[in-house]
Coordinates of C-alpha atoms in Angstrom, one line a residue:
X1 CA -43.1 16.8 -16.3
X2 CA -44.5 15.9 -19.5
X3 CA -43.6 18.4 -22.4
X4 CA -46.0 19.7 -25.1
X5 CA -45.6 20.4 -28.8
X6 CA -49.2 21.3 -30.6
X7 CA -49.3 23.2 -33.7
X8 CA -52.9 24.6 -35.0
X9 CA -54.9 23.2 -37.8
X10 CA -53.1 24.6 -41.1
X11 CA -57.3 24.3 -43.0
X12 CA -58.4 26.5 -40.2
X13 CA -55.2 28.8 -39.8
X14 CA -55.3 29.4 -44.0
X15 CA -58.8 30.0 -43.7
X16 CA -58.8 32.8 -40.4
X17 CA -56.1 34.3 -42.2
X18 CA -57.0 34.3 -45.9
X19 CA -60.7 36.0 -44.6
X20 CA -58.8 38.8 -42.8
X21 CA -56.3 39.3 -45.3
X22 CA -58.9 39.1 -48.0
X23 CA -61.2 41.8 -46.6
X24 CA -58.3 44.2 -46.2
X25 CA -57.5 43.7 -49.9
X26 CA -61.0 44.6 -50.9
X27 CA -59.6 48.4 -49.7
X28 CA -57.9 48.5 -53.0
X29 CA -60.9 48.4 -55.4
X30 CA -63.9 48.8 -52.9
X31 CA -64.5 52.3 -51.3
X32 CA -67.0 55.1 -50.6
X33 CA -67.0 58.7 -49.3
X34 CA -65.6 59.0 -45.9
X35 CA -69.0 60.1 -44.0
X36 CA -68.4 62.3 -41.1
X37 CA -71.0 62.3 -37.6
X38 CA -70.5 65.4 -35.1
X39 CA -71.0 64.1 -31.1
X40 CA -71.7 66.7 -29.1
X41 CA -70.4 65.9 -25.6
X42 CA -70.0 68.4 -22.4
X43 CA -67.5 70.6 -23.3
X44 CA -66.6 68.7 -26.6
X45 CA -67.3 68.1 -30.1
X46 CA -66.5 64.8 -31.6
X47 CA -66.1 64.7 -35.0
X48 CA -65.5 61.1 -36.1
X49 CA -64.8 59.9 -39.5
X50 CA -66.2 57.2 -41.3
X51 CA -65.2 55.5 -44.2
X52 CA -64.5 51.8 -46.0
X53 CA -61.4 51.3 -43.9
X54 CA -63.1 51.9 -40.8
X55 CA -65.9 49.7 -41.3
X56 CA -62.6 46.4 -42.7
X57 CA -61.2 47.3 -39.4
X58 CA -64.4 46.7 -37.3
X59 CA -65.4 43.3 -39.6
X60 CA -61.5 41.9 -38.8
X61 CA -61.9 42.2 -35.1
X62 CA -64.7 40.4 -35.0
X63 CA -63.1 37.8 -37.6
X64 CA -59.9 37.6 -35.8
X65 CA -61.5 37.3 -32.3
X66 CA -64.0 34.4 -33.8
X67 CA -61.2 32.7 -35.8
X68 CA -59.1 32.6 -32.5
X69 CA -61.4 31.0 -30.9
X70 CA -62.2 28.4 -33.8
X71 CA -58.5 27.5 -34.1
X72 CA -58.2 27.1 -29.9
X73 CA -61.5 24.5 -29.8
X74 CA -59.1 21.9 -31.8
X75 CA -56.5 22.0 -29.2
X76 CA -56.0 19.1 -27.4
X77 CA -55.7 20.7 -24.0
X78 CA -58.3 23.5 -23.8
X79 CA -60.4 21.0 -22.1
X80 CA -63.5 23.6 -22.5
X81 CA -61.8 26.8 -20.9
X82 CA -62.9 29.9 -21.0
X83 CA -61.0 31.6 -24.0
X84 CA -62.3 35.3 -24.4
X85 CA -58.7 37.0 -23.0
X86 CA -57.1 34.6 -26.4
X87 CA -59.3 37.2 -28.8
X88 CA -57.8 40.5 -27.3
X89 CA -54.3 40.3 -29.1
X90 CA -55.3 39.1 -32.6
X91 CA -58.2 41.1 -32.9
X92 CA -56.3 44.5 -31.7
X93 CA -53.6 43.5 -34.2
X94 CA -56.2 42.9 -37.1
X95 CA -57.3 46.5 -36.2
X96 CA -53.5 47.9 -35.7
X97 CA -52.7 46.6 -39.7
X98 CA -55.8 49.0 -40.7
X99 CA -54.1 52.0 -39.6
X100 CA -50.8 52.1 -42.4
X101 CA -53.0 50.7 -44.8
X102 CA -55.3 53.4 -44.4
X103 CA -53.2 55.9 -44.6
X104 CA -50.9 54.3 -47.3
X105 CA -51.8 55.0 -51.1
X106 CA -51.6 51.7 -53.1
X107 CA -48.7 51.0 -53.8
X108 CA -45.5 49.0 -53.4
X109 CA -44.8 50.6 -50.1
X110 CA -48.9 49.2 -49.4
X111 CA -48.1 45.5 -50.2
X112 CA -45.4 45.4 -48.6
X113 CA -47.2 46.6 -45.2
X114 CA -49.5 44.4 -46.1
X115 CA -47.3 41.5 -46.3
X116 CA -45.7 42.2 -43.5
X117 CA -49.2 42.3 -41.2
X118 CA -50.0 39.4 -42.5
X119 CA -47.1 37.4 -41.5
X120 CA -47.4 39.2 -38.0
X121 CA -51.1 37.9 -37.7
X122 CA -50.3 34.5 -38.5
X123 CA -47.4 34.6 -35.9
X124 CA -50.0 35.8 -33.0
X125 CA -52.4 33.2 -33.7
X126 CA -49.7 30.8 -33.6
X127 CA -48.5 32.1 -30.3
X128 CA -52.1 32.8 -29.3
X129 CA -52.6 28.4 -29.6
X130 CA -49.0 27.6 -28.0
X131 CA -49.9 29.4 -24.9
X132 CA -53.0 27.2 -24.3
X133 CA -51.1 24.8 -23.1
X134 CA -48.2 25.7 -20.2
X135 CA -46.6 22.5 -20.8
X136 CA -45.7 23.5 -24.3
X137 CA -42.3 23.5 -24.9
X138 CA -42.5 26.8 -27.1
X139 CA -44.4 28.6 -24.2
X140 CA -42.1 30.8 -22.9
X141 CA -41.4 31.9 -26.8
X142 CA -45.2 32.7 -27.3
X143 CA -45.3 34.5 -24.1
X144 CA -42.3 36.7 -25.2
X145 CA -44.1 37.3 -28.5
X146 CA -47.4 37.9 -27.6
X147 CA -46.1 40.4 -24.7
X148 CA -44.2 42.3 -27.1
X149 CA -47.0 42.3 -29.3
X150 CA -49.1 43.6 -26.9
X151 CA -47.0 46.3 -25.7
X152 CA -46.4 47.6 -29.4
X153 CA -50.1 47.8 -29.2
X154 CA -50.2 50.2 -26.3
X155 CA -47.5 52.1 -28.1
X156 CA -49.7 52.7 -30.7
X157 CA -52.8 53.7 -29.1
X158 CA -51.1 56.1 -27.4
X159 CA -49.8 57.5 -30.1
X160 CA -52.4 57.5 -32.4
X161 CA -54.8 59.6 -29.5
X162 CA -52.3 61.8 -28.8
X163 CA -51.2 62.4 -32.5
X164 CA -54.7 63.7 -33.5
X165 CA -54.5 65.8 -30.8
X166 CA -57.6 64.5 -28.6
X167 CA -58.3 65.8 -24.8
X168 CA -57.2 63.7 -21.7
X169 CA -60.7 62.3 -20.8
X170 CA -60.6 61.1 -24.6
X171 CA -56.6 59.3 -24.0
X172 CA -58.0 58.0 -20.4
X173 CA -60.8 56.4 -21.8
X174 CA -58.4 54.5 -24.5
X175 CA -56.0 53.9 -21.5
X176 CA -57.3 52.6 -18.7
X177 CA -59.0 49.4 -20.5
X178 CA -55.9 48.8 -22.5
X179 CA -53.4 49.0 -19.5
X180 CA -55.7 46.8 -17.7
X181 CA -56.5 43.9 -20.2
X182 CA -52.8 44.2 -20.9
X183 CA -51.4 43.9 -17.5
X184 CA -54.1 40.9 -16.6
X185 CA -53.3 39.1 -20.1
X186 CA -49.7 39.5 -19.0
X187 CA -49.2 38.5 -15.9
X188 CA -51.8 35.7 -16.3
X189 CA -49.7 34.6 -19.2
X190 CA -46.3 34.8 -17.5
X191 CA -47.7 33.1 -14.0
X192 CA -48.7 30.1 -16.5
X193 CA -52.5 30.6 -15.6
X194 CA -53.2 32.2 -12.9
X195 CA -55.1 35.5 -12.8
X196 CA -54.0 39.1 -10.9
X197 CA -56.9 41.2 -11.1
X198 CA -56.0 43.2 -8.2
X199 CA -52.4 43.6 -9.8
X200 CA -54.0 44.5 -12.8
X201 CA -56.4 47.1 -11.1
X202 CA -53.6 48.7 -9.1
X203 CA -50.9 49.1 -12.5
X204 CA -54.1 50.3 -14.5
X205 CA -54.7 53.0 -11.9
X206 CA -50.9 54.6 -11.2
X207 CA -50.8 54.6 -15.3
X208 CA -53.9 56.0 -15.5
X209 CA -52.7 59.1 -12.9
X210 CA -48.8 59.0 -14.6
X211 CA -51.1 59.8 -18.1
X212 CA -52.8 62.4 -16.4
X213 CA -50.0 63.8 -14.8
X214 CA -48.0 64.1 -18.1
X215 CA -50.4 65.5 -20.0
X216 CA -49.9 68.9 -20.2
X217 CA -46.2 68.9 -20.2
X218 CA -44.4 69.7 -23.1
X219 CA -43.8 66.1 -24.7
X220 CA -44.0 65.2 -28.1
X221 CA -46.1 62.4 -28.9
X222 CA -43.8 59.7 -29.5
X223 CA -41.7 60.7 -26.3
X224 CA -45.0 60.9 -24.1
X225 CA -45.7 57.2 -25.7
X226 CA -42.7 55.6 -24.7
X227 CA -43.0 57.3 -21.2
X228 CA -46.3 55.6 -20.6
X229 CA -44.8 52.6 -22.1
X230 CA -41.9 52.7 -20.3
X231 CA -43.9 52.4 -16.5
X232 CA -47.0 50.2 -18.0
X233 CA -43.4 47.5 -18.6
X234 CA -42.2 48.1 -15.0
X235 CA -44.7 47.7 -13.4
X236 CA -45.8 44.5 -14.9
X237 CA -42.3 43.5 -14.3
X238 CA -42.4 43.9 -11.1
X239 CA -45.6 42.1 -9.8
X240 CA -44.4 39.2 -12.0
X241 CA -41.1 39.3 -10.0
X242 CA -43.0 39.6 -6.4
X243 CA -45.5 36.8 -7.3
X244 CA -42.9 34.8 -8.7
X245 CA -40.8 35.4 -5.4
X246 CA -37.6 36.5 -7.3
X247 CA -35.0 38.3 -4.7
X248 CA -36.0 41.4 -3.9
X249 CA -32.3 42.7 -4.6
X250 CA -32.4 42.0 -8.3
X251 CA -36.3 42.1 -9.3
X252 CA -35.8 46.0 -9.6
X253 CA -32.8 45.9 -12.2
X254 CA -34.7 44.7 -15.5
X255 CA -37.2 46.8 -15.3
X256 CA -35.8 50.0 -14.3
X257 CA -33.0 49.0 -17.1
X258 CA -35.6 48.5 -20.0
X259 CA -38.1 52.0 -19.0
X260 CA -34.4 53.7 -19.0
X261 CA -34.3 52.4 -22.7
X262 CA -37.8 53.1 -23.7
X263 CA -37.5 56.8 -22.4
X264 CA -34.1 57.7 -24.0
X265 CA -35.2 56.1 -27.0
X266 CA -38.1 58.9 -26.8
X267 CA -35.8 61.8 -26.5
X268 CA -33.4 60.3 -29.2
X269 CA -36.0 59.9 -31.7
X270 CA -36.6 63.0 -33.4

């Protein structure tokens, strides 16, 4: 087997990055008055909140997801693939670094955040172009990374919704397409290409009825997070390990070991 060792183009990486990083340090001397739109839905008023923030979080998504896919045309082996499931972690992450820095004042505590995301968004579109290629010798690393990554991500959404306090149809409708991209991204990743919709579909749908069932039970937010989190990780686990034919005596024990640590860590959290 012939081994793989590519690294982006360091123009085109400076200049993704540089853009993204750029337009969240506008934040600092650009703003203008958060402007707030009522949405009457059945049953529900949506009050959403706009401001200079929100708008930097929308541009870098789209800048993230376009600069992914510029860096991954100059790889040797993309032979022309389709690449729209490489945009989903960058431009998520872009969007994730918004949220601390909009809450932040400016500050040393703000640059620092801001330091740190930047170094995490150069790390996932380096992992994001290693995982083109199978045959890459860092390939199992940039898996590891980018499904951490993406499960932070989760964490986070969760979190957020159920911080501000939104109702379940609201949370569901965040879910479901997160679980979903997440657990095809995943397994697609960890199978070395090959995709598991109907994996996907099935994991998306028991989280979806766990969220619904744990809803109304008295959870903190953080603790309800890592609950979610805690099954969304199994259960990828384990249709990685039946695909990937690993004994059925020992596929259960790294899963059920690592949701025992994500719900604990829940309930030790205060």
């Amino acid at each position: 087997m012939n081994e793989h060792r590519h690294n982006p183009d360091l123009d085109r990486l400076s200049v993704v990055s540089a853009l993204i990083l750029l337009a969240y340090a506008s934040t600092v001397i650009i703003s203008f008055p958060t402007r707030t739109f009522d949405l009457q839905l059945p049953g529900f008023l949506l009050v959403v909140n706009i401001n200079f923030i929100t708008v930097v979080s929308i541009v870098v998504a789209i800048l993230a997801a376009a600069g992914t896919d510029w860096l991954i045309a100059g790889h040797p082996h993309q032979a022309d693939t389709v690449r729209w499931h490489h945009w989903l972690v960058p431009s998520l992450t872009s969007v994730a670094i918004g949220i601390p820095l909009g809450t932040i004042e400016v500050g040393a505590a703000w640059w620092i955040v801001f330091g740190l995301g930047a170094l995490l968004l150069i790390g996932v579109f380096v992992a994001e172009y290693i995982s083109v290629d199978p045959l890459d010798i860092r390939y199992s690393f940039a898996v590891m990374g980018l499904s951490a990554v993406s499960y932070a991500l989760f964490l986070i959404l969760v979190l957020t919704i159920t911080s501000a306090g939104f109702r379940l149809y609201t949370l569901l409708a965040g879910v479901i397409p997160m679980v979903f991209l997440i657990s095809v991204r995943t397994l697609y990743l960890r199978l070395r290409g090959n995709w598991r919709l109907a994996w996907a579909g099935g994991i998306t749908l028991i989280v979806a009825q766990i969220t619904a069932a744990l809803f109304y039970l008295p959870l903190r937010p953080l603790q309800f997070s890592l609950i979610l989190l805690s099954f969304l990780y199994a259960l990828i686990a384990i249709a990685f390990a039946i695909e990937d034919k690993h004994p059925k005596e020992t596929m259960w024990i790294e899963p059920a070991i690592m949701s025992a640590a994500f719900i604990a860590l829940g309930f030790i959290i205060k």
